[in-house]
PDB file of C-alpha atoms in Angstrom:
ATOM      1  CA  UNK A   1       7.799 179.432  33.361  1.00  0.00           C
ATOM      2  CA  UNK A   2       9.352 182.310  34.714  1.00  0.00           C
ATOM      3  CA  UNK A   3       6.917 185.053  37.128  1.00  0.00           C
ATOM      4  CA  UNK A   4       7.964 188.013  34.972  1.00  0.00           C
ATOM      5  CA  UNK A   5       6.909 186.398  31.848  1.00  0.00           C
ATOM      6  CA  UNK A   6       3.572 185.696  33.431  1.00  0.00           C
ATOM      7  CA  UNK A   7       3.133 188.682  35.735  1.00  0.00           C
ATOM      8  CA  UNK A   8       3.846 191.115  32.870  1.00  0.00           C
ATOM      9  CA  UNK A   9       0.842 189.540  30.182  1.00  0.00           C
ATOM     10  CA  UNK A  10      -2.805 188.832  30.228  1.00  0.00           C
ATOM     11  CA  UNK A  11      -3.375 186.137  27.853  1.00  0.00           C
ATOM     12  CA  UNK A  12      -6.545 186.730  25.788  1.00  0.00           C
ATOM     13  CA  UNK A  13      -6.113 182.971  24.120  1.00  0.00           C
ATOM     14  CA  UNK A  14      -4.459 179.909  24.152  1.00  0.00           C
ATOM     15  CA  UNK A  15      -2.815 180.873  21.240  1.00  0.00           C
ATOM     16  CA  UNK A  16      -2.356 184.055  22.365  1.00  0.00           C
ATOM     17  CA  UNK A  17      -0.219 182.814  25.526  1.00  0.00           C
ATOM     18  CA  UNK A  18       1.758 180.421  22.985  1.00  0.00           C
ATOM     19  CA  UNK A  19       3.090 183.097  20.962  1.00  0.00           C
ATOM     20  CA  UNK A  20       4.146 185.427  24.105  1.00  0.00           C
ATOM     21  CA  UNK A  21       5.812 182.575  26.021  1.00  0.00           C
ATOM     22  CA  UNK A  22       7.558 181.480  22.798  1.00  0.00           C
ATOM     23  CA  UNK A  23       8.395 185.177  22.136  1.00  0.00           C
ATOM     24  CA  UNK A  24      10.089 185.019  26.147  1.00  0.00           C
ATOM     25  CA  UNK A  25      11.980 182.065  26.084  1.00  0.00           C
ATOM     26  CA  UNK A  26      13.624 182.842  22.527  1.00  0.00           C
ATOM     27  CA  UNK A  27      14.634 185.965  24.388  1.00  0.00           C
ATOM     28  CA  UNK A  28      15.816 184.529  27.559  1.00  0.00           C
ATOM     29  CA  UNK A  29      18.063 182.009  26.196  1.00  0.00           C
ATOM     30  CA  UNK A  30      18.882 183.757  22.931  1.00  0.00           C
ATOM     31  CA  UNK A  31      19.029 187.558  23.854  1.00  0.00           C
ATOM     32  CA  UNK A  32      20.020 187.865  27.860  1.00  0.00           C
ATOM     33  CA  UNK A  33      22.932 187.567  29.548  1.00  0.00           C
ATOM     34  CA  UNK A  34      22.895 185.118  32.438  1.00  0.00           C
ATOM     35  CA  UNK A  35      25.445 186.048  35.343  1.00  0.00           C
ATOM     36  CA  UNK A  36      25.156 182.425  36.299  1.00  0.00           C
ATOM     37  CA  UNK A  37      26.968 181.841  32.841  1.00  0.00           C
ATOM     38  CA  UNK A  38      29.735 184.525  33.243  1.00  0.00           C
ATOM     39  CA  UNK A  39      27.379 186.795  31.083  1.00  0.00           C
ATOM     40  CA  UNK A  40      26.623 185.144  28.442  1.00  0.00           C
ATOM     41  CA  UNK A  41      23.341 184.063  27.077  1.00  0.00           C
ATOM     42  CA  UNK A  42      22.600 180.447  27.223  1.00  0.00           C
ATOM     43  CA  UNK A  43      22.673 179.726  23.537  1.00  0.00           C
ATOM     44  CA  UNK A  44      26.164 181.210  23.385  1.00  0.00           C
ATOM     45  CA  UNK A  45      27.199 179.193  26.793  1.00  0.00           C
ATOM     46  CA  UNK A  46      25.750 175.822  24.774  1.00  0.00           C
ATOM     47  CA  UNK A  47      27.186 177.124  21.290  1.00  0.00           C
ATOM     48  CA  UNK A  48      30.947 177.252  23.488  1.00  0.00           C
ATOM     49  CA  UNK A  49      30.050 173.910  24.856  1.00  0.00           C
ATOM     50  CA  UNK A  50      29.034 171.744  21.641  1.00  0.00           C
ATOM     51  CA  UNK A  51      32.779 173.477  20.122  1.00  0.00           C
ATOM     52  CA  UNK A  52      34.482 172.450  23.047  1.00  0.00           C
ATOM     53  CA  UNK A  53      32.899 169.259  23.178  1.00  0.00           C
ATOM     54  CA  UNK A  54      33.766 168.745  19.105  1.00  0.00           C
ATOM     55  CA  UNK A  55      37.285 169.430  19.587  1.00  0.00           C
ATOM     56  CA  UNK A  56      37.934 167.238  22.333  1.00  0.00           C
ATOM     57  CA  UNK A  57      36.211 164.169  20.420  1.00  0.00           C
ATOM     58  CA  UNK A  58      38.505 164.783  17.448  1.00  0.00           C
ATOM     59  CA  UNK A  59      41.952 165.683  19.551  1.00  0.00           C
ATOM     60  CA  UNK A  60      42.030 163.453  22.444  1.00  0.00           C
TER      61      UNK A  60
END
């Protein structure tokens, strides 16, 4: 888990925590651009994979 994510909340609950984290890592990976990934977000970096992946399985 990621500092920001847990310097920037005090959980009241479990549950609480669950949401918040979930609520984080859907937008980490689904909303942020990672410069580590030529600014893209992960999903779209594992969306270009699984394509690229695809293609060469049916034209090698």
């Amino acid at each position: 888990m990621r500092d920001e994510c847990l310097k920037e909340h005090l959980f009241r609950s479990f549950r609480h925590a669950r949401d918040i984290i979930k609520d984080w890592r859907n937008d980490y990976n689904l909303n942020r651009p990672h410069t580590s990934l030529n600014r893209i977000t992960p999903y779209e970096f594992a969306t270009q994979s699984n394509k690229d992946h695809t293609v060469n399985r049916t034209n090698p």
